[in-house]
Amino acid sequence: MTVFHGWKMAFAAAGLQLIQAMMLYQAFGAYVAVLATEMGWSKTSLSVGAAMLAMEAALLGPAIGWFLDRFGAKGIIKTGISLFGLGFICLSQIETLTGFYVSIIICALGMSMFGYFPLNVAVIQWFEKKRARALSVVGLGFAVGGLFVPLIAGSIEMFGWRTTALCSGIISIIIGYPLATLFRRRPEDFGEVVDGIHSQAQAQSNGSATATTPEPSFTIGQALRTKAFWLLATGHAIALVVVMTVNTHAINHMRISMGYTITQASLFIMVMTGSQVAGVLLGGYLGDKFDKRLVAASCMLLHAGALFVLTYATHTLELLFFALGHGLAWGTRGPFMQAIRADYFGRKSIGMILGISASIAAIGQTVGPLIAGYLGDVTGDYQLGFTAISGIAVIGALAFWFARRPQQPNT
């Protein structure tokens, strides 16, 4: 039996997300910890690097969205993986803080072009009834990638961060580029249909609901005029405040506050991402059964509680609670961020809708690490910054709670 090409794309996207998470996104904290020690750079200076990972998405999101709506994802994704690998090769050669920033900008540019946003846009075009499950497959790759963070941390301690960065760049290109070639624009362009379902009878046999209502079809202007768009963007941005703060500073926090080595602290990141895998699998089920906004709101409360426990942890069991809670919340919520927008606004202008949403969400990625890093430099530890961000996460829960489905536009 022929496998629906949409699933091939979903698993290819999962592979690319694994590369991002393993090599940089969830391993960035290990680089921060070793560079702070070896180079003597401040927490704030290194936090600027984390902010740069998000700034590219903020600047390029709308442009990438426009391109995706008109030309598809393959070209952008192939270019992105190439730049991502080049950025790591440059990182392996740096001697100054400026060089660090330049290499991070190159990596960030690549991540913007083959990250969760363009990958999800590509997959969304191929699914409707099974959208939550397909996007959970994509998110699963990101979660599994985090399981390899101890491998990256161990490589940094054993072989040095320069060798690790160089090998990361080369491996990313060798594995990622062939995966990028699997992407196609829309199923209709290749004689296939959404979900691979060719008839109502087949839809019923697969357990899918029949098409009793048409898919929504918002333009970008119509979407921007809804409260739901802005509430979802706010909730997503705040979620990324928490996620990027943890990715950037959690390992260093455990090193400073509890005396852990980088490798020891990274083991809790591995537990966190193992829990994230479970969350992604759970989210794929919940997303097709329950209201996504309510599940997302619940996950934000779990984010807040887990970060608060990490902040004041004095025992291994507390760190385990943080790792399990934060990972479960992230994994469950993550795939919903794009699926709920596609459910609310349809596929017509999904590239632009997700592009502008990515620009707003990038604000959260930018300010979270900066807040924690600056307050960490001022106070000597991360307690004040982490506590503030834990409180902000509760506001994110409220944003999702009130983000109800908008009325369909008049066409």
mmCIF file of C-alpha atoms in Angstrom:
data_model
loop_
_atom_site.group_PDB
_atom_site.id
_atom_site.type_symbol
_atom_site.label_atom_id
_atom_site.label_comp_id
_atom_site.label_asym_id
_atom_site.label_seq_id
_atom_site.Cartn_x
_atom_site.Cartn_y
_atom_site.Cartn_z
ATOM 1 C CA MET A 1 0.000 0.000 0.000
ATOM 2 C CA THR A 2 1.290 3.447 -0.940
ATOM 3 C CA VAL A 3 2.092 5.677 2.033
ATOM 4 C CA PHE A 4 0.401 9.080 1.908
ATOM 5 C CA HIS A 5 3.140 11.620 1.120
ATOM 6 C CA GLY A 6 1.914 13.916 3.893
ATOM 7 C CA TRP A 7 3.147 11.381 6.450
ATOM 8 C CA LYS A 8 6.524 11.189 4.709
ATOM 9 C CA MET A 9 6.770 14.964 5.087
ATOM 10 C CA ALA A 10 5.691 14.818 8.721
ATOM 11 C CA PHE A 11 8.445 12.331 9.574
ATOM 12 C CA ALA A 12 11.014 14.285 7.530
ATOM 13 C CA ALA A 13 10.019 17.396 9.483
ATOM 14 C CA ALA A 14 10.427 15.407 12.703
ATOM 15 C CA GLY A 15 13.970 14.524 11.640
ATOM 16 C CA LEU A 16 14.805 18.176 10.963
ATOM 17 C CA GLN A 17 13.312 19.207 14.307
ATOM 18 C CA LEU A 18 15.447 16.548 15.995
ATOM 19 C CA ILE A 19 18.560 18.097 14.448
ATOM 20 C CA GLN A 20 17.634 21.572 15.700
ATOM 21 C CA ALA A 21 16.839 20.437 19.222
ATOM 22 C CA MET A 22 19.828 18.144 19.586
ATOM 23 C CA MET A 23 22.447 20.453 18.099
ATOM 24 C CA LEU A 24 21.348 23.855 19.348
ATOM 25 C CA TYR A 25 17.910 24.716 20.705
ATOM 26 C CA GLN A 26 17.936 22.499 23.782
ATOM 27 C CA ALA A 27 21.734 22.168 23.896
ATOM 28 C CA PHE A 28 22.347 25.935 23.867
ATOM 29 C CA GLY A 29 22.490 25.990 27.674
ATOM 30 C CA ALA A 30 25.518 23.683 27.610
ATOM 31 C CA TYR A 31 27.370 26.126 25.337
ATOM 32 C CA VAL A 32 26.326 29.026 27.602
ATOM 33 C CA ALA A 33 27.720 27.289 30.688
ATOM 34 C CA VAL A 34 31.073 26.403 29.134
ATOM 35 C CA LEU A 35 31.555 29.774 27.413
ATOM 36 C CA ALA A 36 30.736 31.630 30.631
ATOM 37 C CA THR A 37 33.530 29.682 32.342
ATOM 38 C CA GLU A 38 36.121 29.516 29.568
ATOM 39 C CA MET A 39 35.641 32.947 27.987
ATOM 40 C CA GLY A 40 34.504 34.823 31.097
ATOM 41 C CA TRP A 41 31.520 36.328 29.286
ATOM 42 C CA SER A 42 28.626 37.569 31.428
ATOM 43 C CA LYS A 43 25.184 35.981 31.662
ATOM 44 C CA THR A 44 23.707 39.038 29.958
ATOM 45 C CA SER A 45 26.178 38.867 27.055
ATOM 46 C CA LEU A 46 25.406 35.213 26.459
ATOM 47 C CA SER A 47 21.688 35.908 26.809
ATOM 48 C CA VAL A 48 21.988 38.285 23.861
ATOM 49 C CA GLY A 49 23.028 35.252 21.815
ATOM 50 C CA ALA A 50 19.861 33.462 22.877
ATOM 51 C CA ALA A 51 17.837 36.547 21.974
ATOM 52 C CA MET A 52 19.386 36.538 18.503
ATOM 53 C CA LEU A 53 17.991 33.048 17.926
ATOM 54 C CA ALA A 54 14.545 34.611 18.202
ATOM 55 C CA MET A 55 15.174 37.974 16.538
ATOM 56 C CA GLU A 56 15.657 36.369 13.138
ATOM 57 C CA ALA A 57 12.203 34.804 13.386
ATOM 58 C CA ALA A 58 10.715 38.151 14.377
ATOM 59 C CA LEU A 59 12.275 39.929 11.407
ATOM 60 C CA LEU A 60 11.802 37.251 8.759
ATOM 61 C CA GLY A 61 8.530 35.592 9.829
ATOM 62 C CA PRO A 62 6.149 37.592 7.603
ATOM 63 C CA ALA A 63 8.484 37.403 4.588
ATOM 64 C CA ILE A 64 8.926 33.651 4.984
ATOM 65 C CA GLY A 65 5.165 33.268 5.414
ATOM 66 C CA TRP A 66 4.500 35.171 2.185
ATOM 67 C CA PHE A 67 7.012 32.987 0.334
ATOM 68 C CA LEU A 68 5.558 29.763 1.755
ATOM 69 C CA ASP A 69 2.013 30.671 0.676
ATOM 70 C CA ARG A 70 3.145 31.278 -2.892
ATOM 71 C CA PHE A 71 6.032 28.930 -3.593
ATOM 72 C CA GLY A 72 6.024 26.172 -0.968
ATOM 73 C CA ALA A 73 8.573 25.116 1.630
ATOM 74 C CA LYS A 74 11.223 22.998 -0.112
ATOM 75 C CA GLY A 75 13.570 25.785 -1.246
ATOM 76 C CA ILE A 76 13.472 27.640 2.065
ATOM 77 C CA ILE A 77 14.046 24.476 4.088
ATOM 78 C CA LYS A 78 17.040 23.396 1.961
ATOM 79 C CA THR A 79 18.621 26.828 2.301
ATOM 80 C CA GLY A 80 17.925 26.897 6.029
ATOM 81 C CA ILE A 81 19.623 23.604 6.861
ATOM 82 C CA SER A 82 22.687 24.696 4.881
ATOM 83 C CA LEU A 83 22.968 27.986 6.791
ATOM 84 C CA PHE A 84 22.394 26.224 10.107
ATOM 85 C CA GLY A 85 25.338 23.920 9.487
ATOM 86 C CA LEU A 86 27.518 26.814 8.300
ATOM 87 C CA GLY A 87 26.733 28.723 11.494
ATOM 88 C CA PHE A 88 28.070 25.873 13.617
ATOM 89 C CA ILE A 89 31.219 25.641 11.526
ATOM 90 C CA CYS A 90 31.752 29.367 12.127
ATOM 91 C CA LEU A 91 31.061 28.928 15.859
ATOM 92 C CA SER A 92 33.878 26.391 16.088
ATOM 93 C CA GLN A 93 36.353 29.080 14.972
ATOM 94 C CA ILE A 94 35.364 32.083 17.105
ATOM 95 C CA GLU A 95 37.715 33.977 19.409
ATOM 96 C CA THR A 96 35.609 37.000 20.389
ATOM 97 C CA LEU A 97 32.095 37.809 21.599
ATOM 98 C CA THR A 98 31.435 39.476 18.236
ATOM 99 C CA GLY A 99 32.379 36.270 16.461
ATOM 100 C CA PHE A 100 29.999 34.388 18.731
ATOM 101 C CA TYR A 101 27.178 36.737 17.789
ATOM 102 C CA VAL A 102 27.897 36.426 14.053
ATOM 103 C CA SER A 103 27.858 32.634 14.178
ATOM 104 C CA ILE A 104 24.620 32.654 16.193
ATOM 105 C CA ILE A 105 23.023 35.012 13.654
ATOM 106 C CA ILE A 106 23.877 32.566 10.849
ATOM 107 C CA CYS A 107 22.475 29.649 12.859
ATOM 108 C CA ALA A 108 19.375 31.673 13.701
ATOM 109 C CA LEU A 109 18.811 32.601 10.069
ATOM 110 C CA GLY A 110 18.975 28.935 9.163
ATOM 111 C CA MET A 111 16.635 27.958 11.997
ATOM 112 C CA SER A 112 14.107 30.522 10.804
ATOM 113 C CA MET A 113 14.098 28.919 7.380
ATOM 114 C CA PHE A 114 13.810 25.264 8.430
ATOM 115 C CA GLY A 115 12.329 25.650 11.919
ATOM 116 C CA TYR A 116 8.981 24.716 13.397
ATOM 117 C CA PHE A 117 7.151 27.504 11.544
ATOM 118 C CA PRO A 118 7.960 26.611 7.890
ATOM 119 C CA LEU A 119 7.892 22.884 8.687
ATOM 120 C CA ASN A 120 4.462 23.159 10.253
ATOM 121 C CA VAL A 121 3.137 25.281 7.393
ATOM 122 C CA ALA A 122 4.295 22.599 4.964
ATOM 123 C CA VAL A 123 2.649 19.779 6.938
ATOM 124 C CA ILE A 124 -0.569 21.726 7.622
ATOM 125 C CA GLN A 125 -1.191 21.952 3.877
ATOM 126 C CA TRP A 126 -1.476 18.148 3.743
ATOM 127 C CA PHE A 127 -3.759 17.507 6.740
ATOM 128 C CA GLU A 128 -7.092 18.598 8.200
ATOM 129 C CA LYS A 129 -8.830 15.817 10.154
ATOM 130 C CA LYS A 130 -5.496 14.367 11.283
ATOM 131 C CA ARG A 131 -3.767 17.700 11.722
ATOM 132 C CA ALA A 132 -3.087 17.420 15.473
ATOM 133 C CA ARG A 133 -1.601 13.957 15.033
ATOM 134 C CA ALA A 134 0.569 15.016 12.099
ATOM 135 C CA LEU A 135 1.915 18.064 13.930
ATOM 136 C CA SER A 136 2.517 15.921 16.994
ATOM 137 C CA VAL A 137 4.768 13.727 14.837
ATOM 138 C CA VAL A 138 6.720 16.871 13.911
ATOM 139 C CA GLY A 139 6.899 17.915 17.564
ATOM 140 C CA LEU A 140 8.007 14.430 18.550
ATOM 141 C CA GLY A 141 11.219 14.930 16.588
ATOM 142 C CA PHE A 142 11.973 18.084 18.552
ATOM 143 C CA ALA A 143 11.278 16.336 21.846
ATOM 144 C CA VAL A 144 13.402 13.293 20.983
ATOM 145 C CA GLY A 145 16.245 15.606 19.981
ATOM 146 C CA GLY A 146 16.384 16.877 23.542
ATOM 147 C CA LEU A 147 17.185 13.371 24.753
ATOM 148 C CA PHE A 148 20.584 13.758 23.103
ATOM 149 C CA VAL A 149 21.538 16.898 25.070
ATOM 150 C CA PRO A 150 23.737 14.855 27.479
ATOM 151 C CA LEU A 151 25.551 13.510 24.400
ATOM 152 C CA ILE A 152 26.305 17.060 23.238
ATOM 153 C CA ALA A 153 27.261 18.122 26.783
ATOM 154 C CA GLY A 154 29.497 15.086 27.175
ATOM 155 C CA SER A 155 31.120 15.816 23.822
ATOM 156 C CA ILE A 156 31.786 19.395 24.910
ATOM 157 C CA GLU A 157 33.488 18.216 28.106
ATOM 158 C CA MET A 158 35.398 15.365 26.439
ATOM 159 C CA PHE A 159 36.387 16.829 23.067
ATOM 160 C CA GLY A 160 35.840 20.562 23.604
ATOM 161 C CA TRP A 161 33.116 22.888 22.410
ATOM 162 C CA ARG A 162 34.956 23.787 19.198
ATOM 163 C CA THR A 163 35.165 20.206 17.960
ATOM 164 C CA THR A 164 31.562 19.598 19.019
ATOM 165 C CA ALA A 165 30.343 22.666 17.117
ATOM 166 C CA LEU A 166 32.297 21.737 13.980
ATOM 167 C CA CYS A 167 30.964 18.165 13.923
ATOM 168 C CA SER A 168 27.437 19.422 14.655
ATOM 169 C CA GLY A 169 27.531 21.653 11.576
ATOM 170 C CA ILE A 170 28.800 18.962 9.240
ATOM 171 C CA ILE A 171 26.395 16.283 10.509
ATOM 172 C CA SER A 172 23.420 18.670 10.298
ATOM 173 C CA ILE A 173 23.994 19.281 6.589
ATOM 174 C CA ILE A 174 24.726 15.646 5.717
ATOM 175 C CA ILE A 175 21.536 14.375 7.373
ATOM 176 C CA GLY A 176 19.243 17.386 6.989
ATOM 177 C CA TYR A 177 19.627 18.236 3.307
ATOM 178 C CA PRO A 178 18.217 14.923 1.967
ATOM 179 C CA LEU A 179 15.240 15.250 4.336
ATOM 180 C CA ALA A 180 14.543 18.740 2.983
ATOM 181 C CA THR A 181 14.132 17.364 -0.553
ATOM 182 C CA LEU A 182 10.973 15.432 0.498
ATOM 183 C CA PHE A 183 8.809 18.530 0.910
ATOM 184 C CA ARG A 184 6.078 19.440 -1.579
ATOM 185 C CA ARG A 185 3.703 22.381 -1.671
ATOM 186 C CA ARG A 186 0.078 21.142 -1.627
ATOM 187 C CA PRO A 187 -1.423 17.669 -2.154
ATOM 188 C CA GLU A 188 -3.708 19.010 -4.907
ATOM 189 C CA ASP A 189 -0.630 19.918 -6.966
ATOM 190 C CA PHE A 190 0.473 16.261 -7.045
ATOM 191 C CA GLY A 191 -2.817 14.466 -7.604
ATOM 192 C CA GLU A 192 -3.419 13.795 -3.914
ATOM 193 C CA VAL A 193 -5.927 15.181 -1.431
ATOM 194 C CA VAL A 194 -5.807 16.416 2.155
ATOM 195 C CA ASP A 195 -5.376 13.570 4.694
ATOM 196 C CA GLY A 196 -5.063 11.146 1.780
ATOM 197 C CA ILE A 197 -8.825 10.549 2.032
ATOM 198 C CA HIS A 198 -10.470 10.316 -1.381
ATOM 199 C CA SER A 199 -14.075 9.757 -0.386
ATOM 200 C CA GLN A 200 -16.615 10.218 2.365
ATOM 201 C CA ALA A 201 -16.791 6.447 2.802
ATOM 202 C CA GLN A 202 -13.043 6.276 3.361
ATOM 203 C CA ALA A 203 -13.255 9.138 5.848
ATOM 204 C CA GLN A 204 -15.873 7.238 7.825
ATOM 205 C CA SER A 205 -13.876 4.005 7.724
ATOM 206 C CA ASN A 206 -10.860 5.888 9.105
ATOM 207 C CA GLY A 207 -12.894 7.225 11.998
ATOM 208 C CA SER A 208 -12.872 10.804 10.717
ATOM 209 C CA ALA A 209 -15.842 13.116 10.909
ATOM 210 C CA THR A 210 -17.593 13.800 7.654
ATOM 211 C CA ALA A 211 -17.230 17.218 6.161
ATOM 212 C CA THR A 212 -20.398 18.717 7.633
ATOM 213 C CA THR A 213 -18.907 22.206 7.704
ATOM 214 C CA PRO A 214 -16.407 23.748 5.332
ATOM 215 C CA GLU A 215 -12.889 24.535 6.513
ATOM 216 C CA PRO A 216 -12.511 28.194 7.557
ATOM 217 C CA SER A 217 -10.830 30.416 5.005
ATOM 218 C CA PHE A 218 -9.513 33.618 6.578
ATOM 219 C CA THR A 219 -7.302 36.081 4.769
ATOM 220 C CA ILE A 220 -4.458 37.557 6.786
ATOM 221 C CA GLY A 221 -6.397 40.810 7.219
ATOM 222 C CA GLN A 222 -9.473 38.993 8.485
ATOM 223 C CA ALA A 223 -7.398 36.950 10.931
ATOM 224 C CA LEU A 224 -5.668 40.045 12.316
ATOM 225 C CA ARG A 225 -9.049 41.566 13.125
ATOM 226 C CA THR A 226 -10.003 38.728 15.479
ATOM 227 C CA LYS A 227 -9.350 38.646 19.228
ATOM 228 C CA ALA A 228 -8.369 34.997 18.918
ATOM 229 C CA PHE A 229 -5.332 35.820 16.767
ATOM 230 C CA TRP A 230 -3.882 38.205 19.349
ATOM 231 C CA LEU A 231 -4.722 36.085 22.376
ATOM 232 C CA LEU A 232 -3.103 33.034 20.791
ATOM 233 C CA ALA A 233 -0.054 35.107 19.869
ATOM 234 C CA THR A 234 0.207 36.440 23.423
ATOM 235 C CA GLY A 235 -0.118 33.006 24.988
ATOM 236 C CA HIS A 236 2.427 31.545 22.580
ATOM 237 C CA ALA A 237 4.904 34.381 23.204
ATOM 238 C CA ILE A 238 4.651 33.906 26.970
ATOM 239 C CA ALA A 239 5.093 30.144 26.586
ATOM 240 C CA LEU A 240 8.341 30.821 24.736
ATOM 241 C CA VAL A 241 9.451 33.205 27.496
ATOM 242 C CA VAL A 242 9.466 30.169 29.777
ATOM 243 C CA VAL A 243 10.854 27.666 27.283
ATOM 244 C CA MET A 244 13.762 29.777 26.060
ATOM 245 C CA THR A 245 14.657 30.880 29.594
ATOM 246 C CA VAL A 246 14.911 27.245 30.656
ATOM 247 C CA ASN A 247 16.873 26.245 27.554
ATOM 248 C CA THR A 248 19.344 29.084 28.052
ATOM 249 C CA HIS A 249 19.814 29.234 31.810
ATOM 250 C CA ALA A 250 18.611 26.035 33.521
ATOM 251 C CA ILE A 251 21.944 24.196 33.226
ATOM 252 C CA ASN A 252 23.871 27.245 34.453
ATOM 253 C CA HIS A 253 21.364 27.702 37.309
ATOM 254 C CA MET A 254 21.926 24.124 38.482
ATOM 255 C CA ARG A 255 25.691 24.646 38.213
ATOM 256 C CA ILE A 256 25.621 27.846 40.290
ATOM 257 C CA SER A 257 22.938 27.017 42.854
ATOM 258 C CA MET A 258 23.531 23.302 43.380
ATOM 259 C CA GLY A 259 27.114 22.740 42.251
ATOM 260 C CA TYR A 260 26.274 20.384 39.394
ATOM 261 C CA THR A 261 28.648 19.815 36.491
ATOM 262 C CA ILE A 262 27.411 20.594 32.991
ATOM 263 C CA THR A 263 27.019 16.884 32.252
ATOM 264 C CA GLN A 264 25.147 16.219 35.518
ATOM 265 C CA ALA A 265 22.775 19.140 34.926
ATOM 266 C CA SER A 266 22.172 18.043 31.347
ATOM 267 C CA LEU A 267 20.802 14.725 32.643
ATOM 268 C CA PHE A 268 17.797 16.621 34.008
ATOM 269 C CA ILE A 269 17.372 18.208 30.577
ATOM 270 C CA MET A 270 17.333 14.676 29.190
ATOM 271 C CA VAL A 271 14.605 13.717 31.684
ATOM 272 C CA MET A 272 12.730 16.885 30.739
ATOM 273 C CA THR A 273 12.813 16.008 27.066
ATOM 274 C CA GLY A 274 11.833 12.399 27.787
ATOM 275 C CA SER A 275 8.764 13.816 29.486
ATOM 276 C CA GLN A 276 8.335 16.098 26.487
ATOM 277 C CA VAL A 277 8.168 13.031 24.242
ATOM 278 C CA ALA A 278 5.371 11.646 26.414
ATOM 279 C CA GLY A 279 3.631 15.027 26.227
ATOM 280 C CA VAL A 280 3.783 15.089 22.429
ATOM 281 C CA LEU A 281 2.240 11.625 22.237
ATOM 282 C CA LEU A 282 -0.441 12.645 24.725
ATOM 283 C CA GLY A 283 -1.060 15.905 22.866
ATOM 284 C CA GLY A 284 -1.641 14.092 19.589
ATOM 285 C CA TYR A 285 -4.529 12.270 21.253
ATOM 286 C CA LEU A 286 -5.887 15.196 23.267
ATOM 287 C CA GLY A 287 -5.781 17.541 20.290
ATOM 288 C CA ASP A 288 -8.322 15.482 18.383
ATOM 289 C CA LYS A 289 -10.582 14.935 21.423
ATOM 290 C CA PHE A 290 -10.637 18.149 23.488
ATOM 291 C CA ASP A 291 -10.595 21.923 23.098
ATOM 292 C CA LYS A 292 -6.976 22.792 22.331
ATOM 293 C CA ARG A 293 -7.122 26.202 24.009
ATOM 294 C CA LEU A 294 -8.145 24.700 27.361
ATOM 295 C CA VAL A 295 -5.404 22.081 27.202
ATOM 296 C CA ALA A 296 -2.885 24.822 26.336
ATOM 297 C CA ALA A 297 -4.054 26.935 29.300
ATOM 298 C CA SER A 298 -3.577 23.976 31.640
ATOM 299 C CA CYS A 299 -0.090 23.407 30.253
ATOM 300 C CA MET A 300 0.861 27.026 30.977
ATOM 301 C CA LEU A 301 -0.056 26.548 34.651
ATOM 302 C CA LEU A 302 2.160 23.467 34.711
ATOM 303 C CA HIS A 303 4.991 25.498 33.089
ATOM 304 C CA ALA A 304 4.636 28.088 35.859
ATOM 305 C CA GLY A 305 4.698 25.540 38.663
ATOM 306 C CA ALA A 306 7.636 23.600 37.248
ATOM 307 C CA LEU A 307 9.772 26.721 36.796
ATOM 308 C CA PHE A 308 8.957 27.879 40.336
ATOM 309 C CA VAL A 309 10.099 24.524 41.731
ATOM 310 C CA LEU A 310 13.332 24.701 39.704
ATOM 311 C CA THR A 311 13.992 28.192 41.070
ATOM 312 C CA TYR A 312 14.040 27.120 44.703
ATOM 313 C CA ALA A 313 15.110 23.491 44.314
ATOM 314 C CA THR A 314 17.503 22.083 46.916
ATOM 315 C CA HIS A 315 17.043 18.379 46.228
ATOM 316 C CA THR A 316 17.171 16.010 43.284
ATOM 317 C CA LEU A 317 13.477 15.143 43.650
ATOM 318 C CA GLU A 318 12.535 18.788 43.098
ATOM 319 C CA LEU A 319 14.636 18.891 39.955
ATOM 320 C CA LEU A 320 12.880 15.751 38.759
ATOM 321 C CA PHE A 321 9.492 17.399 39.333
ATOM 322 C CA PHE A 322 10.647 20.384 37.293
ATOM 323 C CA ALA A 323 11.970 18.191 34.480
ATOM 324 C CA LEU A 324 8.858 16.018 34.296
ATOM 325 C CA GLY A 325 6.369 18.893 34.646
ATOM 326 C CA HIS A 326 8.029 21.330 32.263
ATOM 327 C CA GLY A 327 8.668 18.627 29.670
ATOM 328 C CA LEU A 328 5.089 17.334 29.812
ATOM 329 C CA ALA A 329 3.656 20.851 29.499
ATOM 330 C CA TRP A 330 5.948 21.731 26.596
ATOM 331 C CA GLY A 331 5.380 18.513 24.684
ATOM 332 C CA THR A 332 1.596 18.588 25.062
ATOM 333 C CA ARG A 333 1.195 22.283 24.273
ATOM 334 C CA GLY A 334 3.790 22.701 21.519
ATOM 335 C CA PRO A 335 2.035 21.065 18.527
ATOM 336 C CA PHE A 336 -1.222 22.834 19.444
ATOM 337 C CA MET A 337 0.280 26.262 18.750
ATOM 338 C CA GLN A 338 0.080 25.774 15.000
ATOM 339 C CA ALA A 339 -2.786 23.275 14.876
ATOM 340 C CA ILE A 340 -5.196 25.588 16.688
ATOM 341 C CA ARG A 341 -4.423 28.455 14.292
ATOM 342 C CA ALA A 342 -5.051 26.197 11.302
ATOM 343 C CA ASP A 343 -8.315 25.058 12.924
ATOM 344 C CA TYR A 344 -9.416 28.656 13.530
ATOM 345 C CA PHE A 345 -8.231 30.301 10.292
ATOM 346 C CA GLY A 346 -7.852 27.548 7.659
ATOM 347 C CA ARG A 347 -5.110 26.898 5.088
ATOM 348 C CA LYS A 348 -5.734 29.786 2.684
ATOM 349 C CA SER A 349 -3.240 32.239 4.214
ATOM 350 C CA ILE A 350 -1.703 30.010 6.859
ATOM 351 C CA GLY A 351 1.858 30.948 5.876
ATOM 352 C CA MET A 352 1.333 34.655 6.532
ATOM 353 C CA ILE A 353 -0.786 33.962 9.622
ATOM 354 C CA LEU A 354 1.910 31.770 11.144
ATOM 355 C CA GLY A 355 4.630 34.134 9.926
ATOM 356 C CA ILE A 356 3.221 37.139 11.752
ATOM 357 C CA SER A 357 2.441 34.926 14.734
ATOM 358 C CA ALA A 358 6.071 33.758 14.756
ATOM 359 C CA SER A 359 7.251 37.373 14.817
ATOM 360 C CA ILE A 360 5.122 38.053 17.886
ATOM 361 C CA ALA A 361 6.103 34.795 19.578
ATOM 362 C CA ALA A 362 9.759 35.625 18.953
ATOM 363 C CA ILE A 363 9.404 38.536 21.368
ATOM 364 C CA GLY A 364 8.941 35.962 24.114
ATOM 365 C CA GLN A 365 12.005 34.030 23.008
ATOM 366 C CA THR A 366 13.993 37.252 23.071
ATOM 367 C CA VAL A 367 12.964 38.830 26.368
ATOM 368 C CA GLY A 368 12.844 35.689 28.519
ATOM 369 C CA PRO A 369 16.577 34.867 28.512
ATOM 370 C CA LEU A 370 17.467 38.581 28.698
ATOM 371 C CA ILE A 371 15.326 39.136 31.794
ATOM 372 C CA ALA A 372 16.753 36.090 33.546
ATOM 373 C CA GLY A 373 20.319 36.846 32.463
ATOM 374 C CA TYR A 374 20.238 40.526 33.470
ATOM 375 C CA LEU A 375 18.667 39.856 36.863
ATOM 376 C CA GLY A 376 21.125 37.004 37.316
ATOM 377 C CA ASP A 377 24.051 39.386 36.812
ATOM 378 C CA VAL A 378 22.528 41.975 39.159
ATOM 379 C CA THR A 379 21.621 39.579 41.996
ATOM 380 C CA GLY A 380 24.219 36.857 41.504
ATOM 381 C CA ASP A 381 21.709 34.068 40.885
ATOM 382 C CA TYR A 382 18.574 33.288 38.882
ATOM 383 C CA GLN A 383 15.961 33.282 41.661
ATOM 384 C CA LEU A 384 14.445 36.718 41.043
ATOM 385 C CA GLY A 385 14.350 36.318 37.251
ATOM 386 C CA PHE A 386 12.926 32.796 37.316
ATOM 387 C CA THR A 387 10.282 33.774 39.893
ATOM 388 C CA ALA A 388 9.116 36.699 37.741
ATOM 389 C CA ILE A 389 8.888 34.533 34.648
ATOM 390 C CA SER A 390 6.943 31.875 36.547
ATOM 391 C CA GLY A 391 4.350 34.553 37.361
ATOM 392 C CA ILE A 392 4.223 35.730 33.752
ATOM 393 C CA ALA A 393 3.381 32.161 32.688
ATOM 394 C CA VAL A 394 0.081 32.410 34.576
ATOM 395 C CA ILE A 395 -0.883 35.354 32.341
ATOM 396 C CA GLY A 396 -0.213 33.098 29.357
ATOM 397 C CA ALA A 397 -2.705 30.583 30.734
ATOM 398 C CA LEU A 398 -5.382 33.281 30.821
ATOM 399 C CA ALA A 399 -4.615 34.316 27.229
ATOM 400 C CA PHE A 400 -5.224 30.778 25.973
ATOM 401 C CA TRP A 401 -8.326 30.385 28.136
ATOM 402 C CA PHE A 402 -10.043 33.356 26.486
ATOM 403 C CA ALA A 403 -8.884 32.588 22.909
ATOM 404 C CA ARG A 404 -12.207 31.219 21.651
ATOM 405 C CA ARG A 405 -12.784 30.216 18.033
ATOM 406 C CA PRO A 406 -13.658 33.299 15.900
ATOM 407 C CA GLN A 407 -16.763 33.543 13.744
ATOM 408 C CA GLN A 408 -16.209 32.630 10.124
ATOM 409 C CA PRO A 409 -15.580 35.652 7.849
ATOM 410 C CA ASN A 410 -18.176 36.866 5.381
ATOM 411 C CA THR A 411 -16.957 36.053 1.881
#
